[in-house]
Amino acid sequence: MIGKIAAAPRNAWLLLLAISGLSFLAAELMGERHVAIAAIMAISAAKILIILLRFMEVEQAPLFIRRYLYVWTFGIAGAIFTLWWAAT
Amino acid sequence: MQHSNMAETDGAAPAKRAPAIWLFIALDCTSFGVFFLVFMVQRLGQPVLFDQSSQHLDAGLGFLNACILITSSWLVAWANIAGREGRIDHARRLLLAGMAVAACFGVVKIYEYYTKFVAGITVATNEFYTFYFALTGIHFIHYVGGMVILGILAQGPSRYMPEAMAKASYARWLEGGSLFWHMVDLLWIFIFALLYLIGAR
């Protein structure tokens, strides 16, 4: 779905700005911290995915690097959330 | 759209484009990833200190910098497409525009550092700020390196090579440089979330 919305670089740029605003608002306004942090990390991962796909054209990278960058993105986002939760 | 442009320009096999820069990006992301995880592990022992320190950062400035880098990254992505299509002057103008936007990131970051030092906050204040200055400092070095690369690319193709060869070479260097610049943007996304956003407010 993200791929279709962000099909053109300009759309990707606008989408990135919009969801950056969402993550900022989630941090500032959401009362339930677990939900806020989950949203922030999910949005961060989505932003990185959009940059990888639409700006960096990661499909052109060697397959193992492409897979590694996907794993890195979701792995780091997930680990940050898990470690944040573990500290609460 | 972008892929067809690529195919029209040089016909290179997609999977073989710029493997070295991709490897560098993967390794650099790994280094930052380890840094992010060490930060979170250290936070486990003192979450209150980390959250209170995070609240002294201006999340609005972090958000502004995220928007600046995203916009600059978009202009550089556009420049890369123009370079591939052989529209060198257009690519150079877009690179200069991307650099002009990105310069605002440096101004904001230096202002942030200045406000911290004026408030007596240094790298030795506490563990959070050690990470803050280390992470943002290393990222800032990447940013400066990226600006230098974009500045060199904005000069255009080499004048010391035959035109066709210079253009082809320029497109390859432009792709590598733009990938590096996108990585600078990409890393800021996690740094912004980690340092500015997840601290309780």
PDB file of C-alpha atoms in Angstrom, chain B residues 31-198:
ATOM      1  CA  SER B  31      27.313   0.650  13.079  1.00  0.00           C
ATOM      2  CA  PHE B  32      24.539   3.112  13.855  1.00  0.00           C
ATOM      3  CA  GLY B  33      22.176   0.241  14.653  1.00  0.00           C
ATOM      4  CA  VAL B  34      24.603  -1.083  17.261  1.00  0.00           C
ATOM      5  CA  PHE B  35      24.874   2.434  18.668  1.00  0.00           C
ATOM      6  CA  PHE B  36      21.058   2.705  18.896  1.00  0.00           C
ATOM      7  CA  LEU B  37      20.825  -0.627  20.708  1.00  0.00           C
ATOM      8  CA  VAL B  38      23.607   0.273  23.159  1.00  0.00           C
ATOM      9  CA  PHE B  39      21.722   3.508  23.892  1.00  0.00           C
ATOM     10  CA  MET B  40      18.517   1.581  24.626  1.00  0.00           C
ATOM     11  CA  VAL B  41      20.329  -1.008  26.762  1.00  0.00           C
ATOM     12  CA  GLN B  42      21.952   1.773  28.821  1.00  0.00           C
ATOM     13  CA  ARG B  43      18.528   3.386  29.142  1.00  0.00           C
ATOM     14  CA  LEU B  44      17.190   0.196  30.787  1.00  0.00           C
ATOM     15  CA  GLY B  45      19.101   1.011  33.972  1.00  0.00           C
ATOM     16  CA  GLN B  46      18.063   4.663  34.246  1.00  0.00           C
ATOM     17  CA  PRO B  47      14.921   5.367  32.217  1.00  0.00           C
ATOM     18  CA  VAL B  48      13.901   8.354  34.349  1.00  0.00           C
ATOM     19  CA  LEU B  49      17.225  10.137  33.802  1.00  0.00           C
ATOM     20  CA  PHE B  50      17.080   9.455  30.059  1.00  0.00           C
ATOM     21  CA  ASP B  51      13.476  10.664  29.787  1.00  0.00           C
ATOM     22  CA  GLN B  52      14.070  13.800  31.862  1.00  0.00           C
ATOM     23  CA  SER B  53      17.143  14.648  29.791  1.00  0.00           C
ATOM     24  CA  SER B  54      15.226  14.026  26.566  1.00  0.00           C
ATOM     25  CA  GLN B  55      12.622  16.543  27.695  1.00  0.00           C
ATOM     26  CA  HIS B  56      15.313  19.252  27.623  1.00  0.00           C
ATOM     27  CA  LEU B  57      15.760  18.707  23.905  1.00  0.00           C
ATOM     28  CA  ASP B  58      13.600  20.743  21.553  1.00  0.00           C
ATOM     29  CA  ALA B  59      11.566  18.132  19.650  1.00  0.00           C
ATOM     30  CA  GLY B  60      10.286  20.921  17.384  1.00  0.00           C
ATOM     31  CA  LEU B  61      13.832  21.553  16.149  1.00  0.00           C
ATOM     32  CA  GLY B  62      14.386  17.820  15.673  1.00  0.00           C
ATOM     33  CA  PHE B  63      11.173  17.674  13.638  1.00  0.00           C
ATOM     34  CA  LEU B  64      12.237  20.720  11.624  1.00  0.00           C
ATOM     35  CA  ASN B  65      15.543  19.033  10.845  1.00  0.00           C
ATOM     36  CA  ALA B  66      13.722  15.848   9.800  1.00  0.00           C
ATOM     37  CA  CYS B  67      11.617  17.893   7.346  1.00  0.00           C
ATOM     38  CA  ILE B  68      14.727  19.697   6.062  1.00  0.00           C
ATOM     39  CA  LEU B  69      16.583  16.449   5.368  1.00  0.00           C
ATOM     40  CA  ILE B  70      13.530  14.825   3.763  1.00  0.00           C
ATOM     41  CA  THR B  71      13.119  17.813   1.437  1.00  0.00           C
ATOM     42  CA  SER B  72      16.814  17.902   0.592  1.00  0.00           C
ATOM     43  CA  SER B  73      16.775  14.154  -0.020  1.00  0.00           C
ATOM     44  CA  TRP B  74      13.838  14.531  -2.392  1.00  0.00           C
ATOM     45  CA  LEU B  75      15.671  17.225  -4.401  1.00  0.00           C
ATOM     46  CA  VAL B  76      18.778  15.029  -4.592  1.00  0.00           C
ATOM     47  CA  ALA B  77      16.664  12.021  -5.714  1.00  0.00           C
ATOM     48  CA  TRP B  78      15.253  14.254  -8.423  1.00  0.00           C
ATOM     49  CA  ALA B  79      18.762  15.382  -9.383  1.00  0.00           C
ATOM     50  CA  ASN B  80      19.794  11.750  -9.706  1.00  0.00           C
ATOM     51  CA  ILE B  81      16.952  11.087 -12.129  1.00  0.00           C
ATOM     52  CA  ALA B  82      17.851  14.214 -14.140  1.00  0.00           C
ATOM     53  CA  GLY B  83      21.517  13.159 -14.238  1.00  0.00           C
ATOM     54  CA  ARG B  84      20.568   9.720 -15.510  1.00  0.00           C
ATOM     55  CA  GLU B  85      18.532  11.273 -18.276  1.00  0.00           C
ATOM     56  CA  GLY B  86      21.522  13.372 -19.303  1.00  0.00           C
ATOM     57  CA  ARG B  87      19.983  16.674 -18.137  1.00  0.00           C
ATOM     58  CA  ILE B  88      23.170  17.691 -16.390  1.00  0.00           C
ATOM     59  CA  ASP B  89      22.394  21.394 -15.868  1.00  0.00           C
ATOM     60  CA  HIS B  90      19.035  20.513 -14.337  1.00  0.00           C
ATOM     61  CA  ALA B  91      20.722  17.963 -12.077  1.00  0.00           C
ATOM     62  CA  ARG B  92      23.277  20.547 -10.945  1.00  0.00           C
ATOM     63  CA  ARG B  93      20.572  23.091 -10.142  1.00  0.00           C
ATOM     64  CA  LEU B  94      18.659  20.492  -8.130  1.00  0.00           C
ATOM     65  CA  LEU B  95      21.810  19.529  -6.249  1.00  0.00           C
ATOM     66  CA  LEU B  96      22.430  23.184  -5.384  1.00  0.00           C
ATOM     67  CA  ALA B  97      18.812  23.518  -4.236  1.00  0.00           C
ATOM     68  CA  GLY B  98      19.212  20.363  -2.137  1.00  0.00           C
ATOM     69  CA  MET B  99      22.380  21.772  -0.589  1.00  0.00           C
ATOM     70  CA  ALA B 100      20.717  25.116   0.139  1.00  0.00           C
ATOM     71  CA  VAL B 101      17.883  23.365   1.971  1.00  0.00           C
ATOM     72  CA  ALA B 102      20.309  21.055   3.751  1.00  0.00           C
ATOM     73  CA  ALA B 103      22.381  24.022   4.942  1.00  0.00           C
ATOM     74  CA  CYS B 104      19.429  24.858   7.215  1.00  0.00           C
ATOM     75  CA  PHE B 105      19.999  21.521   8.983  1.00  0.00           C
ATOM     76  CA  GLY B 106      23.515  22.637   9.905  1.00  0.00           C
ATOM     77  CA  VAL B 107      22.275  25.995  11.145  1.00  0.00           C
ATOM     78  CA  VAL B 108      19.601  24.368  13.317  1.00  0.00           C
ATOM     79  CA  LYS B 109      22.021  21.761  14.674  1.00  0.00           C
ATOM     80  CA  ILE B 110      24.676  24.329  15.539  1.00  0.00           C
ATOM     81  CA  TYR B 111      21.987  26.473  17.226  1.00  0.00           C
ATOM     82  CA  GLU B 112      20.912  23.416  19.235  1.00  0.00           C
ATOM     83  CA  TYR B 113      24.488  22.699  20.334  1.00  0.00           C
ATOM     84  CA  TYR B 114      24.915  26.387  21.234  1.00  0.00           C
ATOM     85  CA  THR B 115      21.784  26.409  23.432  1.00  0.00           C
ATOM     86  CA  LYS B 116      22.982  23.271  25.184  1.00  0.00           C
ATOM     87  CA  PHE B 117      26.422  24.701  25.926  1.00  0.00           C
ATOM     88  CA  VAL B 118      24.901  28.006  27.122  1.00  0.00           C
ATOM     89  CA  ALA B 119      22.669  25.996  29.490  1.00  0.00           C
ATOM     90  CA  GLY B 120      25.790  24.265  30.811  1.00  0.00           C
ATOM     91  CA  ILE B 121      24.953  20.952  29.186  1.00  0.00           C
ATOM     92  CA  THR B 122      27.987  19.125  27.814  1.00  0.00           C
ATOM     93  CA  VAL B 123      28.996  15.638  26.810  1.00  0.00           C
ATOM     94  CA  ALA B 124      29.887  14.970  30.461  1.00  0.00           C
ATOM     95  CA  THR B 125      26.562  16.118  31.960  1.00  0.00           C
ATOM     96  CA  ASN B 126      25.104  12.622  32.090  1.00  0.00           C
ATOM     97  CA  GLU B 127      24.971   9.409  30.090  1.00  0.00           C
ATOM     98  CA  PHE B 128      22.048  10.563  27.953  1.00  0.00           C
ATOM     99  CA  TYR B 129      23.954  13.623  26.797  1.00  0.00           C
ATOM    100  CA  THR B 130      27.068  11.557  26.126  1.00  0.00           C
ATOM    101  CA  PHE B 131      24.937   9.561  23.690  1.00  0.00           C
ATOM    102  CA  TYR B 132      23.214  12.705  22.420  1.00  0.00           C
ATOM    103  CA  PHE B 133      26.472  14.433  21.471  1.00  0.00           C
ATOM    104  CA  ALA B 134      28.078  11.237  20.184  1.00  0.00           C
ATOM    105  CA  LEU B 135      25.139  10.173  18.005  1.00  0.00           C
ATOM    106  CA  THR B 136      24.308  13.616  16.646  1.00  0.00           C
ATOM    107  CA  GLY B 137      28.022  14.442  16.313  1.00  0.00           C
ATOM    108  CA  ILE B 138      28.809  11.350  14.246  1.00  0.00           C
ATOM    109  CA  HIS B 139      25.698  12.010  12.200  1.00  0.00           C
ATOM    110  CA  PHE B 140      26.820  15.624  11.736  1.00  0.00           C
ATOM    111  CA  ILE B 141      30.171  14.416  10.389  1.00  0.00           C
ATOM    112  CA  HIS B 142      28.237  12.304   7.856  1.00  0.00           C
ATOM    113  CA  TYR B 143      26.153  15.386   7.029  1.00  0.00           C
ATOM    114  CA  VAL B 144      29.261  17.522   6.410  1.00  0.00           C
ATOM    115  CA  GLY B 145      30.782  14.738   4.293  1.00  0.00           C
ATOM    116  CA  GLY B 146      27.543  14.514   2.314  1.00  0.00           C
ATOM    117  CA  MET B 147      27.507  18.268   1.741  1.00  0.00           C
ATOM    118  CA  VAL B 148      31.076  18.124   0.418  1.00  0.00           C
ATOM    119  CA  ILE B 149      30.122  15.277  -1.933  1.00  0.00           C
ATOM    120  CA  LEU B 150      27.040  17.149  -3.178  1.00  0.00           C
ATOM    121  CA  GLY B 151      29.167  20.279  -3.638  1.00  0.00           C
ATOM    122  CA  ILE B 152      31.653  18.367  -5.789  1.00  0.00           C
ATOM    123  CA  LEU B 153      28.826  16.768  -7.791  1.00  0.00           C
ATOM    124  CA  ALA B 154      27.212  20.174  -8.305  1.00  0.00           C
ATOM    125  CA  GLN B 155      30.326  21.172 -10.290  1.00  0.00           C
ATOM    126  CA  GLY B 156      29.162  18.821 -13.062  1.00  0.00           C
ATOM    127  CA  PRO B 157      31.010  16.205 -15.142  1.00  0.00           C
ATOM    128  CA  SER B 158      34.760  16.209 -15.464  1.00  0.00           C
ATOM    129  CA  ARG B 159      36.140  18.611 -18.081  1.00  0.00           C
ATOM    130  CA  TYR B 160      39.185  16.404 -18.585  1.00  0.00           C
ATOM    131  CA  MET B 161      37.347  13.439 -20.117  1.00  0.00           C
ATOM    132  CA  PRO B 162      35.598  12.989 -23.472  1.00  0.00           C
ATOM    133  CA  GLU B 163      32.018  14.263 -23.088  1.00  0.00           C
ATOM    134  CA  ALA B 164      30.212  10.923 -23.439  1.00  0.00           C
ATOM    135  CA  MET B 165      32.550   9.233 -20.989  1.00  0.00           C
ATOM    136  CA  ALA B 166      32.346  12.154 -18.571  1.00  0.00           C
ATOM    137  CA  LYS B 167      28.545  12.093 -18.588  1.00  0.00           C
ATOM    138  CA  ALA B 168      28.398   8.342 -17.955  1.00  0.00           C
ATOM    139  CA  SER B 169      30.954   8.641 -15.180  1.00  0.00           C
ATOM    140  CA  TYR B 170      29.090  11.608 -13.706  1.00  0.00           C
ATOM    141  CA  ALA B 171      25.792   9.651 -13.615  1.00  0.00           C
ATOM    142  CA  ARG B 172      27.506   6.863 -11.661  1.00  0.00           C
ATOM    143  CA  TRP B 173      29.097   9.255  -9.171  1.00  0.00           C
ATOM    144  CA  LEU B 174      25.824  11.141  -8.856  1.00  0.00           C
ATOM    145  CA  GLU B 175      24.031   7.914  -8.000  1.00  0.00           C
ATOM    146  CA  GLY B 176      26.620   6.993  -5.372  1.00  0.00           C
ATOM    147  CA  GLY B 177      26.619  10.483  -3.869  1.00  0.00           C
ATOM    148  CA  SER B 178      22.842  10.649  -3.749  1.00  0.00           C
ATOM    149  CA  LEU B 179      22.665   7.230  -2.065  1.00  0.00           C
ATOM    150  CA  PHE B 180      25.050   8.473   0.614  1.00  0.00           C
ATOM    151  CA  TRP B 181      22.931  11.577   1.103  1.00  0.00           C
ATOM    152  CA  HIS B 182      19.732   9.537   1.471  1.00  0.00           C
ATOM    153  CA  MET B 183      21.496   7.464   4.129  1.00  0.00           C
ATOM    154  CA  VAL B 184      22.180  10.662   6.101  1.00  0.00           C
ATOM    155  CA  ASP B 185      18.439  11.395   5.942  1.00  0.00           C
ATOM    156  CA  LEU B 186      17.509   7.804   6.824  1.00  0.00           C
ATOM    157  CA  LEU B 187      19.754   7.722   9.910  1.00  0.00           C
ATOM    158  CA  TRP B 188      18.302  10.965  11.219  1.00  0.00           C
ATOM    159  CA  ILE B 189      14.844   9.327  11.295  1.00  0.00           C
ATOM    160  CA  PHE B 190      15.934   6.826  13.960  1.00  0.00           C
ATOM    161  CA  ILE B 191      18.088   9.392  15.794  1.00  0.00           C
ATOM    162  CA  PHE B 192      15.119  11.782  15.925  1.00  0.00           C
ATOM    163  CA  ALA B 193      12.827   9.057  17.307  1.00  0.00           C
ATOM    164  CA  LEU B 194      15.417   7.784  19.760  1.00  0.00           C
ATOM    165  CA  LEU B 195      16.633  11.047  21.283  1.00  0.00           C
ATOM    166  CA  TYR B 196      13.727  13.450  20.832  1.00  0.00           C
ATOM    167  CA  LEU B 197      10.505  11.476  20.710  1.00  0.00           C
ATOM    168  CA  ILE B 198      10.536   8.447  22.971  1.00  0.00           C
TER     169      ILE B 198
END
